[in-house]
PDB file of C-alpha atoms in Angstrom:
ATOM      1  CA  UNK A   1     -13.124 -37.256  22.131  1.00 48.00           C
ATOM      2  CA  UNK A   2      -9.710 -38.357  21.327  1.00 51.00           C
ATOM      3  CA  UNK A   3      -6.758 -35.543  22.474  1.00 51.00           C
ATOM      4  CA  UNK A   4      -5.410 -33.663  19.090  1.00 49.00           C
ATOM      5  CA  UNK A   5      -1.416 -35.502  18.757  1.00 55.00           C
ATOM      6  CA  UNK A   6       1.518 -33.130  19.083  1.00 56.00           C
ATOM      7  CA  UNK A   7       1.434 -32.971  14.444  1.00 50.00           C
ATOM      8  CA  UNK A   8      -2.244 -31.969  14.500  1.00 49.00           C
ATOM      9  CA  UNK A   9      -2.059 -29.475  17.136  1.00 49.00           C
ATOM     10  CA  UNK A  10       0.949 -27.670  15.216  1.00 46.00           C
ATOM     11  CA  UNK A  11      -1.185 -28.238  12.557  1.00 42.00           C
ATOM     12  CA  UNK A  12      -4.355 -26.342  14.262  1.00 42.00           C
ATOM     13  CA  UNK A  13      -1.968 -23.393  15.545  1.00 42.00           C
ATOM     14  CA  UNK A  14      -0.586 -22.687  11.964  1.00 44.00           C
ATOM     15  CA  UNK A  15      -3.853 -22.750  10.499  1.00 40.00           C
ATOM     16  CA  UNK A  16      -5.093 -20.080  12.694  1.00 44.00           C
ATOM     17  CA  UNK A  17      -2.237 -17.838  12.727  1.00 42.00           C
ATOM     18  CA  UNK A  18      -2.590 -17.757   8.878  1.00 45.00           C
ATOM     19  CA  UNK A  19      -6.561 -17.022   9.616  1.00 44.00           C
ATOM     20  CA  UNK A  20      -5.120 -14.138  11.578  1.00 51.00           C
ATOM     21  CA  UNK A  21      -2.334 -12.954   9.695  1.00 62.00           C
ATOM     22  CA  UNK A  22      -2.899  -9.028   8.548  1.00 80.00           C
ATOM     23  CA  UNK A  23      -0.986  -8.048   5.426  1.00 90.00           C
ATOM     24  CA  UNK A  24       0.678  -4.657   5.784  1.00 94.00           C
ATOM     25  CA  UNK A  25      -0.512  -1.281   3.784  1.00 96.00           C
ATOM     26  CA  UNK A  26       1.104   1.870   4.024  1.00 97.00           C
ATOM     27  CA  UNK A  27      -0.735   4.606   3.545  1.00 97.00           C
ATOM     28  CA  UNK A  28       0.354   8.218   2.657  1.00 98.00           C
ATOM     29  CA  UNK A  29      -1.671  11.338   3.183  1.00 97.00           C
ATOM     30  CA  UNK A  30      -1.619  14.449   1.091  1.00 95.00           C
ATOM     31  CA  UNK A  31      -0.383  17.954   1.161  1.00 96.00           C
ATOM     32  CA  UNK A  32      -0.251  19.481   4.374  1.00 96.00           C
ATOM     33  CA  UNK A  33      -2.857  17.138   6.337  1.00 96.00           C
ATOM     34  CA  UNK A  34      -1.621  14.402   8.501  1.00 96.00           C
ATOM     35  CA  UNK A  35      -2.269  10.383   8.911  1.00 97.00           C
ATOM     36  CA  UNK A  36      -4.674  10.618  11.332  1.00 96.00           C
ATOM     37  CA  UNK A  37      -6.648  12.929   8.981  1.00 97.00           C
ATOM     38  CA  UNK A  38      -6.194   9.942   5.941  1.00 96.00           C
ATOM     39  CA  UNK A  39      -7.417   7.470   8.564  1.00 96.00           C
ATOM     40  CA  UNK A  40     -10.901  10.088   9.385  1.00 95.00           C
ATOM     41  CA  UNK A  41     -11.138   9.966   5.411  1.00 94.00           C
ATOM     42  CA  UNK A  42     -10.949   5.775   4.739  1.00 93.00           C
ATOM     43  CA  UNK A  43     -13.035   5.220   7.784  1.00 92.00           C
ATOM     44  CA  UNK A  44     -15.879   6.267   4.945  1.00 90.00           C
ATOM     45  CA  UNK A  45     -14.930   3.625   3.439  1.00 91.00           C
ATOM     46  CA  UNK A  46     -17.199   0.124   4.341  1.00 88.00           C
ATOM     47  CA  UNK A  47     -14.692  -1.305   6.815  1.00 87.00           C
ATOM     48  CA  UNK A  48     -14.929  -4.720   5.220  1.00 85.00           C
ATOM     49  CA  UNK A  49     -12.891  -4.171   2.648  1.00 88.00           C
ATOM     50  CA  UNK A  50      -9.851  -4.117   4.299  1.00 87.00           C
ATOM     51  CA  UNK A  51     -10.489  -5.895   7.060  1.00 86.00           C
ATOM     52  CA  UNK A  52      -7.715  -8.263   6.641  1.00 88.00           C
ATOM     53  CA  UNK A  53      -5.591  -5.599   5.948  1.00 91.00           C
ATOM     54  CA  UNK A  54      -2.897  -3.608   8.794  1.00 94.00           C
ATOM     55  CA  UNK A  55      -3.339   0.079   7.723  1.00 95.00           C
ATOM     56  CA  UNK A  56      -0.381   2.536   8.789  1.00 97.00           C
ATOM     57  CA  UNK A  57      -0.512   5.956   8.855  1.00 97.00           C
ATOM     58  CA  UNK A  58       2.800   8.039   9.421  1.00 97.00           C
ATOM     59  CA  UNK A  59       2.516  11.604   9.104  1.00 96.00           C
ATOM     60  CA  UNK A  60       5.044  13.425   6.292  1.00 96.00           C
ATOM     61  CA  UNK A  61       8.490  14.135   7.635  1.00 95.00           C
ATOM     62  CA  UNK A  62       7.782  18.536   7.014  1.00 96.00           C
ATOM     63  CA  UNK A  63       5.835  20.427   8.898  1.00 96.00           C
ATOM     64  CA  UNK A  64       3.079  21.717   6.697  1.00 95.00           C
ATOM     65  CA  UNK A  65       5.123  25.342   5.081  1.00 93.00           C
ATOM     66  CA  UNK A  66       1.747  26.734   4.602  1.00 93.00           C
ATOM     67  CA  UNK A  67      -1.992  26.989   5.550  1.00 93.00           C
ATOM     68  CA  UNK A  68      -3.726  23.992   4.886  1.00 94.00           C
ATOM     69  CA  UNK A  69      -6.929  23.400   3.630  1.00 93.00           C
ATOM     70  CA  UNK A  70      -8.106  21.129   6.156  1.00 94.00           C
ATOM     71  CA  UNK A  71      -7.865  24.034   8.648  1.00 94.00           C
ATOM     72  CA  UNK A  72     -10.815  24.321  10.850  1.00 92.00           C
ATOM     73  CA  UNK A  73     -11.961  21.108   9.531  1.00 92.00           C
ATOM     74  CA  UNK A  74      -9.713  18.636  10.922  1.00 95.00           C
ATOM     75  CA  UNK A  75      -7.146  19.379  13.995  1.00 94.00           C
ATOM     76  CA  UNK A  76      -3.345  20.138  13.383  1.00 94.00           C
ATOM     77  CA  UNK A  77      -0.718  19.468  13.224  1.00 96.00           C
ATOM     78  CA  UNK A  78      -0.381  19.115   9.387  1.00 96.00           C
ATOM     79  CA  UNK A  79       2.328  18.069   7.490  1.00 97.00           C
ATOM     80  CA  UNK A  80       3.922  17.829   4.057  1.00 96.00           C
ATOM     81  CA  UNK A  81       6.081  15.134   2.412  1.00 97.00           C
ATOM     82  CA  UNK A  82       7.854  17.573   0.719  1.00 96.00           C
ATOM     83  CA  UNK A  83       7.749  20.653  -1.407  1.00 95.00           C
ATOM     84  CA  UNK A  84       7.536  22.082  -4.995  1.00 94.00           C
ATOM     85  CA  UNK A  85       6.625  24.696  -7.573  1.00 92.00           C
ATOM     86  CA  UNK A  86       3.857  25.384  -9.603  1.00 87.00           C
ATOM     87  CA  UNK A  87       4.164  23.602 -12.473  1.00 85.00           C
ATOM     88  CA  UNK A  88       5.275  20.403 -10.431  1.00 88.00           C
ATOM     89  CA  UNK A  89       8.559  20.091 -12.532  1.00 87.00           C
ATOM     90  CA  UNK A  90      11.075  21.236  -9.359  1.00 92.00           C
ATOM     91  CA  UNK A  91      10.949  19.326  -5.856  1.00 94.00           C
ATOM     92  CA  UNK A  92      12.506  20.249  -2.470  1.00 94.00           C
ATOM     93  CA  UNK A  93      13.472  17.749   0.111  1.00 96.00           C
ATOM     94  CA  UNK A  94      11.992  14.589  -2.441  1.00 96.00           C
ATOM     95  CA  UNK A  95      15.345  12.778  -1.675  1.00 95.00           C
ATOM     96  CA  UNK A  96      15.621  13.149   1.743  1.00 96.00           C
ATOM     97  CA  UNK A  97      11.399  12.126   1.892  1.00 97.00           C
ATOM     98  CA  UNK A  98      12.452   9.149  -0.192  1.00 97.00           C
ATOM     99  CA  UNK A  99      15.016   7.482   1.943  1.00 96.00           C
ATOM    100  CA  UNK A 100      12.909   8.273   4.861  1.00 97.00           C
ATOM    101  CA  UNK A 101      10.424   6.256   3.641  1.00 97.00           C
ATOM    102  CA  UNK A 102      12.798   3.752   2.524  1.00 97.00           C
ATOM    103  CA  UNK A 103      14.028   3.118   6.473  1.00 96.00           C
ATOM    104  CA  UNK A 104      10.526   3.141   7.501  1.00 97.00           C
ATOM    105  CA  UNK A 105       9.470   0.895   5.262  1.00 97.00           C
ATOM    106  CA  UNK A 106      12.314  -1.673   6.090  1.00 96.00           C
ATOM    107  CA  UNK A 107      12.365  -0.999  10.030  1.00 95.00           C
ATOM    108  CA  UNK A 108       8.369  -1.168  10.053  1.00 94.00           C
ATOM    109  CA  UNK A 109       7.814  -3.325   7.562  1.00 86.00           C
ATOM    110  CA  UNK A 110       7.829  -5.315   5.674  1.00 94.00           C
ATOM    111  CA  UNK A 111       4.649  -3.587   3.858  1.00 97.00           C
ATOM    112  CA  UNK A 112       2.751  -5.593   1.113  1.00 95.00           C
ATOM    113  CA  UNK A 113       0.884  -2.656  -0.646  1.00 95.00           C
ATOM    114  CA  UNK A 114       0.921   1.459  -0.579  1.00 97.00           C
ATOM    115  CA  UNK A 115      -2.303   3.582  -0.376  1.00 97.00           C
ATOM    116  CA  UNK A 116      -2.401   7.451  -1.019  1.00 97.00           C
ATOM    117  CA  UNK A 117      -4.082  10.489  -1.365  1.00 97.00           C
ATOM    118  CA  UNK A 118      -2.687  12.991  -3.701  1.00 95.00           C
ATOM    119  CA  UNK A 119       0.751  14.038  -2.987  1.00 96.00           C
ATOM    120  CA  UNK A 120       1.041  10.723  -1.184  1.00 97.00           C
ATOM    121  CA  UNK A 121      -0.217   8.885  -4.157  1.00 97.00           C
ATOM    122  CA  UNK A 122       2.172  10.488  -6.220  1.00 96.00           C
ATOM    123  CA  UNK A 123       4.865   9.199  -3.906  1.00 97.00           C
ATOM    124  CA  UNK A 124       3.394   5.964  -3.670  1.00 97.00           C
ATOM    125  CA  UNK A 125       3.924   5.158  -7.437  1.00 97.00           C
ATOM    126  CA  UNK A 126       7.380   6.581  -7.126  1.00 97.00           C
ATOM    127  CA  UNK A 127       8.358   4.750  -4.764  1.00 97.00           C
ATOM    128  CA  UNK A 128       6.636   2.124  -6.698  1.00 97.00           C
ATOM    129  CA  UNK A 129       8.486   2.130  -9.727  1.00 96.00           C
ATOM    130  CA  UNK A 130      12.348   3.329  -8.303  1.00 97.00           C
ATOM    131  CA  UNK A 131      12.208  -0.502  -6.858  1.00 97.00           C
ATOM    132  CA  UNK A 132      11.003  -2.417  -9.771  1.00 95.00           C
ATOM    133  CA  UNK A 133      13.926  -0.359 -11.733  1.00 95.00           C
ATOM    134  CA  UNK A 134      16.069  -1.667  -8.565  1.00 94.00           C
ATOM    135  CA  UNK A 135      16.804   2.159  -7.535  1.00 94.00           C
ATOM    136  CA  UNK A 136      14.979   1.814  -3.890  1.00 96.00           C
ATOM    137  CA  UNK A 137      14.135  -0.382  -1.706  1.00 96.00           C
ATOM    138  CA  UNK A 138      16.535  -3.284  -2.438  1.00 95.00           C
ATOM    139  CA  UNK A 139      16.439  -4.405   0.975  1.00 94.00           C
ATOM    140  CA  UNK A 140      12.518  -4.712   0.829  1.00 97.00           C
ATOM    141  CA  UNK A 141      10.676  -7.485  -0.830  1.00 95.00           C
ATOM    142  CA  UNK A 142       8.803  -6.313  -3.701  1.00 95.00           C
ATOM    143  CA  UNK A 143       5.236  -4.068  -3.521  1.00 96.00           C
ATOM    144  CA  UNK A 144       2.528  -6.034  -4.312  1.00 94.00           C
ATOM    145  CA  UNK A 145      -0.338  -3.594  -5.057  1.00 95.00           C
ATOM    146  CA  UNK A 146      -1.066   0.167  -4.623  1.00 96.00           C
ATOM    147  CA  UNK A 147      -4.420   1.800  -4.165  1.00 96.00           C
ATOM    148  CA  UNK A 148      -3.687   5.328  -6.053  1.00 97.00           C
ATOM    149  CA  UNK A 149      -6.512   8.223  -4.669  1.00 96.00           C
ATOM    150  CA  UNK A 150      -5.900  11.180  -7.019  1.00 95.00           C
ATOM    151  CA  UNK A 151      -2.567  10.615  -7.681  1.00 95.00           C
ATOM    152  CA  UNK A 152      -0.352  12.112 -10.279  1.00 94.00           C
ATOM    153  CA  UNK A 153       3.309  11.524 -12.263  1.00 94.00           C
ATOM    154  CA  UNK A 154       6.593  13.360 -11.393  1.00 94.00           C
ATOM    155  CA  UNK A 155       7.368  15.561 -14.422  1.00 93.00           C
ATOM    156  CA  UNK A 156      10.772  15.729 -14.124  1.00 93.00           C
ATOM    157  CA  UNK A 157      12.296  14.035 -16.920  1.00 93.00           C
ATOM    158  CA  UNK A 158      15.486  12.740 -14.896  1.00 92.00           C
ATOM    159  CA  UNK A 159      12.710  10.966 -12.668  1.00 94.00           C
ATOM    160  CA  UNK A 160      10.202  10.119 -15.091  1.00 94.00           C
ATOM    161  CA  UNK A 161      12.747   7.882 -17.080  1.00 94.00           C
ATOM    162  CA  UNK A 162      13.548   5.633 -14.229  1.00 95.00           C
ATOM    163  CA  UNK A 163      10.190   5.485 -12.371  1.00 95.00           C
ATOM    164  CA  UNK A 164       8.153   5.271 -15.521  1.00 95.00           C
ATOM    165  CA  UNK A 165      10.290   3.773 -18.103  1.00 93.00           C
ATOM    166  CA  UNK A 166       8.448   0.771 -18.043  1.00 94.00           C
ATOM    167  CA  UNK A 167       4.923  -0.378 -17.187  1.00 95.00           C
ATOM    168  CA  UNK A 168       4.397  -1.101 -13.573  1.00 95.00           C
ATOM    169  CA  UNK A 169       3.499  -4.315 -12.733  1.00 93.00           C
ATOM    170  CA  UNK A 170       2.105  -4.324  -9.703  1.00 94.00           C
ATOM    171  CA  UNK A 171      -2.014  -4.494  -9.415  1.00 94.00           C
ATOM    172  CA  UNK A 172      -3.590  -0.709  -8.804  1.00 95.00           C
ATOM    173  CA  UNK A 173      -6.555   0.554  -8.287  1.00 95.00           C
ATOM    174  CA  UNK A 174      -7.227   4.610  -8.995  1.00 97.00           C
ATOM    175  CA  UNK A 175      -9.907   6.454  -8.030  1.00 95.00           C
ATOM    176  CA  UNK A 176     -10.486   9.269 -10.141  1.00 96.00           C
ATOM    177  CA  UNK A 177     -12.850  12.128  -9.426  1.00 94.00           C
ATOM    178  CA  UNK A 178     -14.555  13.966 -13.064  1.00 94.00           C
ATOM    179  CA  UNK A 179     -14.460  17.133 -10.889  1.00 94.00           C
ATOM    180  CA  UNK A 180     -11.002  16.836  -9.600  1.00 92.00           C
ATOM    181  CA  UNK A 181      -8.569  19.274 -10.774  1.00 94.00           C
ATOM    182  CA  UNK A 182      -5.944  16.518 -11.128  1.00 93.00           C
ATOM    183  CA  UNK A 183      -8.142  14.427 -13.344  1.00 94.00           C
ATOM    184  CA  UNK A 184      -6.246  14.066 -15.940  1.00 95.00           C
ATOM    185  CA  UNK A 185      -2.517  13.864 -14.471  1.00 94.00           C
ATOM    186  CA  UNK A 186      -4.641  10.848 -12.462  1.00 95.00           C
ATOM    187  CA  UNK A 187      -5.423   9.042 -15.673  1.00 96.00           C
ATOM    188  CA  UNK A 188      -1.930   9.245 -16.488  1.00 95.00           C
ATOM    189  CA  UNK A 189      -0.632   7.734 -13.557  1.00 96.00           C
ATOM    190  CA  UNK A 190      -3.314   5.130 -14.470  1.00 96.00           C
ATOM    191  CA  UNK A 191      -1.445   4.816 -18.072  1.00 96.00           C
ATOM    192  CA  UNK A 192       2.167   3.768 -15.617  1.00 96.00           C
ATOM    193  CA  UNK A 193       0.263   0.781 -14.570  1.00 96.00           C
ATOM    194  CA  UNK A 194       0.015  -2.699 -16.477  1.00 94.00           C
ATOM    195  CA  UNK A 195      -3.564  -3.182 -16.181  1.00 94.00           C
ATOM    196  CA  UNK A 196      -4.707  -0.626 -13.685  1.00 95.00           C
ATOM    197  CA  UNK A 197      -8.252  -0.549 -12.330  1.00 94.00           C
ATOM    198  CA  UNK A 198      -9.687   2.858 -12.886  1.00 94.00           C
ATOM    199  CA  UNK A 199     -12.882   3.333 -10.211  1.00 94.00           C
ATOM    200  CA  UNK A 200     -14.577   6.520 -11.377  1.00 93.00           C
ATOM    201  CA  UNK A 201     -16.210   9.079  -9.129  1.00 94.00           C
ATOM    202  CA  UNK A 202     -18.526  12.557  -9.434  1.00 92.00           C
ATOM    203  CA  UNK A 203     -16.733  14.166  -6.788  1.00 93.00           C
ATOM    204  CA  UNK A 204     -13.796  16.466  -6.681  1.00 93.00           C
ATOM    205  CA  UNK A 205     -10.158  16.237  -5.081  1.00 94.00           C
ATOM    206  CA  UNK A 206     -11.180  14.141  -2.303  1.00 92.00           C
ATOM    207  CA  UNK A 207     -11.168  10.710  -0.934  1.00 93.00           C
ATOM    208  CA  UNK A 208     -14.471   9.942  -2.058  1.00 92.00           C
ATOM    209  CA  UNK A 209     -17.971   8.156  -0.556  1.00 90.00           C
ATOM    210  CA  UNK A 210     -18.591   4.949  -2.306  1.00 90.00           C
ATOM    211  CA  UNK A 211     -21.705   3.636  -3.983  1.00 90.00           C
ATOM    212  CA  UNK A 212     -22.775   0.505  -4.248  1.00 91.00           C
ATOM    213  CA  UNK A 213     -21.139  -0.795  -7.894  1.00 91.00           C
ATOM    214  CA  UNK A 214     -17.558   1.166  -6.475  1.00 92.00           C
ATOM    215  CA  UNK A 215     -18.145  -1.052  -3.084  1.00 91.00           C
ATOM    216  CA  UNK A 216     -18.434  -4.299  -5.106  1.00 91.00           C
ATOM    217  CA  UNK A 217     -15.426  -3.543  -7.294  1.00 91.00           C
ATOM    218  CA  UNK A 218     -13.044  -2.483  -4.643  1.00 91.00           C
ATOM    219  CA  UNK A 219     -14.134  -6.029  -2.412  1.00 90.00           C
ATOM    220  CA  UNK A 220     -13.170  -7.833  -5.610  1.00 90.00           C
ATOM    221  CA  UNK A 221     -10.085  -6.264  -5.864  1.00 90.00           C
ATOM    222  CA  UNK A 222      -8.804  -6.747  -2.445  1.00 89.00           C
ATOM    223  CA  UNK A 223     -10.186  -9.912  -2.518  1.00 89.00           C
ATOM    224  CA  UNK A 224      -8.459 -10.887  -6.014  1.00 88.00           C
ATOM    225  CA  UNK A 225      -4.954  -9.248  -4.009  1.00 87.00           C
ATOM    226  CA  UNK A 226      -5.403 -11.664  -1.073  1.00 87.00           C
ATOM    227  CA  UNK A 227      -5.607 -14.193  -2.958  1.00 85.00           C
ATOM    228  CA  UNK A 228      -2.292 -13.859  -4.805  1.00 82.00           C
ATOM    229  CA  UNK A 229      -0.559 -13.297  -1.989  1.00 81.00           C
ATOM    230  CA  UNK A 230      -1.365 -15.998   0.080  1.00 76.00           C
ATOM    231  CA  UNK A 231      -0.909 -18.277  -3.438  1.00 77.00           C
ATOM    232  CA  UNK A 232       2.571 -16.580  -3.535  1.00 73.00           C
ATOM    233  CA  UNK A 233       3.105 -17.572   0.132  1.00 67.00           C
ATOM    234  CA  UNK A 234       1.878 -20.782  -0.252  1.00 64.00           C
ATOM    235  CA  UNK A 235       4.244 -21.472  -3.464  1.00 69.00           C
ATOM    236  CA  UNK A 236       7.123 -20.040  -1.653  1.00 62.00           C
ATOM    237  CA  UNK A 237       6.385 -22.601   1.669  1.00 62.00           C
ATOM    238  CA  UNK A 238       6.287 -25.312  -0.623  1.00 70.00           C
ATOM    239  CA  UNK A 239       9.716 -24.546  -1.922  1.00 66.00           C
ATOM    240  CA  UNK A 240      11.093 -24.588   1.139  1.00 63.00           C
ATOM    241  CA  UNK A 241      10.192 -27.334   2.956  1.00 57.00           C
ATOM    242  CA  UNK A 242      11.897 -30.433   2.635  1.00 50.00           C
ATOM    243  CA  UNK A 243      10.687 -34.220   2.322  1.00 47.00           C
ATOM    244  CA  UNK A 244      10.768 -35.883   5.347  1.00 46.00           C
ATOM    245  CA  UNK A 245      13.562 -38.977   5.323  1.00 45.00           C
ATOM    246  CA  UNK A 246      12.129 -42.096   5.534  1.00 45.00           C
ATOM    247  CA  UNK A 247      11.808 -43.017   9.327  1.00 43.00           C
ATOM    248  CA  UNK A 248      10.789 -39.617  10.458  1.00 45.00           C
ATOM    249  CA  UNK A 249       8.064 -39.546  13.097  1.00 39.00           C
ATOM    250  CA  UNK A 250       5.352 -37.793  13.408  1.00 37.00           C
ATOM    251  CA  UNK A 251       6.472 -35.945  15.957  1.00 40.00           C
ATOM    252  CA  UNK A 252       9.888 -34.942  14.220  1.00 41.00           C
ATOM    253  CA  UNK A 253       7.707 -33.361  11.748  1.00 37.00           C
ATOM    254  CA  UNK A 254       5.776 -31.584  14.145  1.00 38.00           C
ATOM    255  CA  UNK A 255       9.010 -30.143  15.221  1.00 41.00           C
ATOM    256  CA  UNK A 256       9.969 -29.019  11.442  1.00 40.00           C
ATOM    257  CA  UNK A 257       6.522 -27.622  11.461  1.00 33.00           C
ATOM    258  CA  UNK A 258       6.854 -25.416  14.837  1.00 34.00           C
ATOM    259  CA  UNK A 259      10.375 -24.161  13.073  1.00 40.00           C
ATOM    260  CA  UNK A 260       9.003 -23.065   9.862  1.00 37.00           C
ATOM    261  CA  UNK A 261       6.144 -21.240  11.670  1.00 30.00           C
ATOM    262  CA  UNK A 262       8.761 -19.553  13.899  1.00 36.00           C
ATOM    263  CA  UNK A 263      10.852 -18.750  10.837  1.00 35.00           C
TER     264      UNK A 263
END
């Protein structure tokens, strides 16, 4: 068998590293739990479907304030992202939770889609919505997709007007539970979204067990994101690399090859 030349075994390594390449999800947990306890909750989840996928789990910047409802199910610590009242209208600590996330996002990052439960759903779309009004995340290439798991709005006005003023673009997918007592501020959060995907589920406020048909649909999704992304990558390579000059060899393009991969 003939040896691979210098061009085709560039050619070989690129291929595989884009075989291998893991897009980047963060994902938020809720009230007064922790990452690792989000992680114990996708892991019901059939691992396939995000397989290509580099999940991240931070915990929330608070300690939890409170007892949490995990306790005795899941080990401490807990933690909260940040506070509020009753009626969900006033918020403690959301800036300062905000730009953390910001920094994390752009020293960890860069992240190509948000996950979250609850109170880190809520934040998700937030944070969401701030960029595409160019009010966070400047510094960050653009969100691609969000998987919302009883999320809700902000009801503040002054934030509502910025992070919901127009529909968000980005593809979502929300699970929402016909026992969970945020069902319907979930179905609103749905109504942000240009052209959400709404999975429906018998359970309550939980990250819930899938059946079969909620399997299929969420494959297709992720499937249907993967694909864009690597069609936006691909469109974006294109644009960038130039025409070779006439007299170019093959190994000078091999060469412009190894620098765009180590770009």
């Amino acid at each position: 068998m003939e040896p691979y030349s210098k061009a085709e075994e560039i050619s070989h390594t690129r291929l595989r590293m884009e075989l291998d390449k893991k897009f980047k999800v963060l994902c938020l947990h809720g009230f007064r739990t922790s990452g690792n306890f989000l992680k114990k909750q996708i892991s019901k989840w059939n691992p396939s479907i995000f397989q290509q996928f580099d999940m991240v789990f931070p915990d929330g910047i608070f300690p939890a304030g409170g007892k949490s409802e995990i306790e005795g199910i899941f080990p401490p610590p807990y933690f909260e992202w940040f506070q509020f009242n009753k009626d969900f209208t006033e918020y403690t600590n959301l800036d300062e939770c905000i730009s953390y996330l910001c920094d994390y996002m752009v020293k960890n990052g860069p992240f190509d889609g948000l996950l979250g439960f609850s109170q880190g759903a809520t934040l998700s779309a937030l944070l969401i919505g701030y960029q595409a009004q160019g009010k966070v995340l400047n510094d960050h290439p653009p969100i691609k997709f969000m998987v919302s798991i009883a999320g809700s709005k902000f009801r503040d006005p002054s934030i509502c007007n910025i992070a919901y003023k127009d529909p968000i673009k980005v593809k979502s997918v929300h699970f929402i539970g016909e026992k969970d007592w945020l069902k319907v501020p979930s179905e609103e959060l749905a109504a942000a979204f240009e052209d959400p995907v709404i999975i429906r589920h018998p359970q309550g406020h939980t990250v819930p067990r899938l059946d079969e048909a909620s399997v299929k649909q969420l494959s297709e999704w992720s499937s249907s994101i993967l694909e864009d992304i690597k069609n936006a990558d691909d469109v974006a390579k294109a644009s960038n690399v130039e025409k070779p000059s006439e007299g170019n060899t093959v190994a000078e393009s091999g060469e412009n090859l190894v620098e765009q991969i180590a770009a």
